Coordinates of C-alpha atoms in Angstrom, one line a residue:
X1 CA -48.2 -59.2 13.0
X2 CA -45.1 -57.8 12.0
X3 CA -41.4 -57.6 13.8
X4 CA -40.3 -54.4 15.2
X5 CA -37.3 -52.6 13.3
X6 CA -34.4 -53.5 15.7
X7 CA -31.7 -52.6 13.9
X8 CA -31.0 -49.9 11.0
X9 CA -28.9 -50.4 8.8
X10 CA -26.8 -47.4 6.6
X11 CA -26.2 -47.6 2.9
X12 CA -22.4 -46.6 2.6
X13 CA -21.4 -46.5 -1.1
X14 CA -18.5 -47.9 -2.1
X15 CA -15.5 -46.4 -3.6
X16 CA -16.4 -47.0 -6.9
X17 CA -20.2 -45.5 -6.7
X18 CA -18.3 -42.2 -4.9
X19 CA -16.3 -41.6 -7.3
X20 CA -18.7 -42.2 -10.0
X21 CA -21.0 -39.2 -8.0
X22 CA -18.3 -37.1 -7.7
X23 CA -18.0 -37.2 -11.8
X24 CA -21.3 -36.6 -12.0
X25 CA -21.5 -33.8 -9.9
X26 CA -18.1 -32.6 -11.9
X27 CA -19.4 -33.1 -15.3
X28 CA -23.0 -30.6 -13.5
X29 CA -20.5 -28.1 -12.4
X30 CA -18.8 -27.6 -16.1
X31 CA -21.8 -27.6 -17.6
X32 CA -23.2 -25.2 -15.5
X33 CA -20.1 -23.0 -15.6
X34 CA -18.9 -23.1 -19.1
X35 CA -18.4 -19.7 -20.0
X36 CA -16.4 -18.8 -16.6
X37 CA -14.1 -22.0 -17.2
X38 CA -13.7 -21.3 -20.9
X39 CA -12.3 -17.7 -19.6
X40 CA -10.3 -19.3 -16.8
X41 CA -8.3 -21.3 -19.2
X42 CA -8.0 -18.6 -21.4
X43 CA -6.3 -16.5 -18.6
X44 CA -3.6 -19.7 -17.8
X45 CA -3.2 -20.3 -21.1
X46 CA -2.2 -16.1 -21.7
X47 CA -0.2 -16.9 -18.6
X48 CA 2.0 -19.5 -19.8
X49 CA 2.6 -18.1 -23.2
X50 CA 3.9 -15.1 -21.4
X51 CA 5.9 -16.8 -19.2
X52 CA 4.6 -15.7 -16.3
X53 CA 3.1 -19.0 -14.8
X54 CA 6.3 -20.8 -15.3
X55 CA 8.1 -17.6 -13.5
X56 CA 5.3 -18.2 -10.9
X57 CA 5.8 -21.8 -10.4
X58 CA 9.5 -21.1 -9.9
X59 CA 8.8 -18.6 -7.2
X60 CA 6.7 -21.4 -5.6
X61 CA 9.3 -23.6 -5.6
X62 CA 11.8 -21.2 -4.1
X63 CA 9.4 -19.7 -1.5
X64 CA 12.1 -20.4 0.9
X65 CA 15.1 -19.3 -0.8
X66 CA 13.0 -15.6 -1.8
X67 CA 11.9 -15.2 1.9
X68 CA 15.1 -15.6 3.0
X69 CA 16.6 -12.8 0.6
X70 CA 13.7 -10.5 1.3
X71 CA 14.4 -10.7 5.2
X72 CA 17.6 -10.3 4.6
X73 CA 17.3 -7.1 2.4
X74 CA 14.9 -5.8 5.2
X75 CA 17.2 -6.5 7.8
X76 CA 20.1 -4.0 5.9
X77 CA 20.4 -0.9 8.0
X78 CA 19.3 1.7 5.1
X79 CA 15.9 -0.7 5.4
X80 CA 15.7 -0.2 9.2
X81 CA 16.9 3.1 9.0
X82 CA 13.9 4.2 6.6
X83 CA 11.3 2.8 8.5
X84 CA 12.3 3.8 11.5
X85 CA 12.2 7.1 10.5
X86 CA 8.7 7.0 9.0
X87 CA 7.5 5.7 12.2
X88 CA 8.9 8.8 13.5
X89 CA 7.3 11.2 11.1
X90 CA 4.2 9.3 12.0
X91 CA 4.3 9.5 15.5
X92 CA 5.1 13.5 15.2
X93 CA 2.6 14.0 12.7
X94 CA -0.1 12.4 14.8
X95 CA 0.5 14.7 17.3
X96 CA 0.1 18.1 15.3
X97 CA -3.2 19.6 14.6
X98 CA -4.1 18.4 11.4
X99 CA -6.0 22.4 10.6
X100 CA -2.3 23.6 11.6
X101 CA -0.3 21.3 9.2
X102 CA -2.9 21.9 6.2
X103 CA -2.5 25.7 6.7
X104 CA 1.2 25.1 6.9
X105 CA 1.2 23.6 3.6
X106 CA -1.2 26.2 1.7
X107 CA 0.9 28.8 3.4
X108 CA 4.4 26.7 1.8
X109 CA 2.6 26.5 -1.6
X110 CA 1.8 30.1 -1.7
X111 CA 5.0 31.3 -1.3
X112 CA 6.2 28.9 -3.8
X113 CA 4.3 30.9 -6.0
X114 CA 5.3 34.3 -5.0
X115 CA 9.4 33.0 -5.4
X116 CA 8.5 31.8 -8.6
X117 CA 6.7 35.4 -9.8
X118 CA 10.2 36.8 -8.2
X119 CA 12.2 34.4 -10.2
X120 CA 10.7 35.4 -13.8
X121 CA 11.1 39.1 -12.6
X122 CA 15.0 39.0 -12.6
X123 CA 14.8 41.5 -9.9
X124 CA 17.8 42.2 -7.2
X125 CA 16.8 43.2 -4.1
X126 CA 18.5 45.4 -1.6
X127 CA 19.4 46.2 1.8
X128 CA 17.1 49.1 1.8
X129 CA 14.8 46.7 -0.2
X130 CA 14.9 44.1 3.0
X131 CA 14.0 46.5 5.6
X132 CA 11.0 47.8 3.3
X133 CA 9.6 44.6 2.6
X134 CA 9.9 44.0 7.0
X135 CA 7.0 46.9 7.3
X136 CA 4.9 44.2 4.7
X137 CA 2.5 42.1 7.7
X138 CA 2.4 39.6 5.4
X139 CA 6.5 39.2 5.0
X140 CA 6.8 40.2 8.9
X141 CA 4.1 37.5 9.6
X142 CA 6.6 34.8 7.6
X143 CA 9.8 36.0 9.1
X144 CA 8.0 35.7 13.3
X145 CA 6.8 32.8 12.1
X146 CA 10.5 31.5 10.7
X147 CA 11.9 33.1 13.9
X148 CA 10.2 31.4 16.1
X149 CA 10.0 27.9 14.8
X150 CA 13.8 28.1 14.7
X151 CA 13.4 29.0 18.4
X152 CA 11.4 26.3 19.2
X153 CA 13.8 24.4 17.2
X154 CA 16.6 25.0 18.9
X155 CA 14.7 24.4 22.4
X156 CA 14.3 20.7 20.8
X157 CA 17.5 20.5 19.9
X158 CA 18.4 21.3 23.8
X159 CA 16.6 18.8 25.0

């Protein structure tokens, strides 16, 4: 009868035969990929003619040196000041009514419009012209309107 397996024993290839896989596994992949390679050193090789992969490598080298200069340059005040502000503008636009700021903007736009009609017209306008143009609800609704927000304006300012 035979002996029981006591023992097992595990094939471990040696460096040579693991690198010899690897190439063949390699020489699989390009074969099985030739037409994405074949545009992949097209691209480096447009790269390098241009200049562009050397100006690349360069930037590579001089990660440090660039991050330093662009954290400096965002550090400047104007920088700071600008974002800053446009977390401001965020914060206040967040807190309108987006229907309110849309109609805001049509309204703006329209009366864009209208000053441009005036503006090929050549016309000059009165004082007699101005208190006319109040009885217009459509001009009186623009001047409350202006009225007010430079109320409410001023009530900001206050506080």
């Amino acid at each position: 009868m035979a002996q029981p397996i006591t023992t097992i024993q595990k094939y471990v290839p040696t460096k040579e035969e693991q690198n010899q896989q690897k190439l063949e596994d390699l020489k699989i992949l390009l074969a099985e990929n030739e037409d994405s390679l074949s545009k992949m050193m097209n691209l480096v090789s447009d790269l390098n003619d241009t200049g562009v992969l050397e100006a690349a490598n360069s930037m590579l080298q001089s990660k440090e040196k660039i991050a330093k200069i662009a954290l400096g340059q965002m550090n400047r005040e104007p920088v700071t000041n600008i974002i800053n502000n446009i977390m401001g503008a965020a914060g206040v636009l967040s807190s309108v009514d987006p229907e309110v700021t849309t109609k805001l903007i049509n309204s703006v736009t329209k009366g864009i419009d209208e000053g441009n009609k005036h503006l090929k017209k050549d016309e000059k306008i009165g004082i007699l012209d101005l208190v006319k143009v109040l009885k217009d609800p459509d001009v009186n609704r623009a001047v409350g309107f202006g009225i007010n927000f430079l109320k409410g304006m001023g009530k900001g300012l206050k506080e």
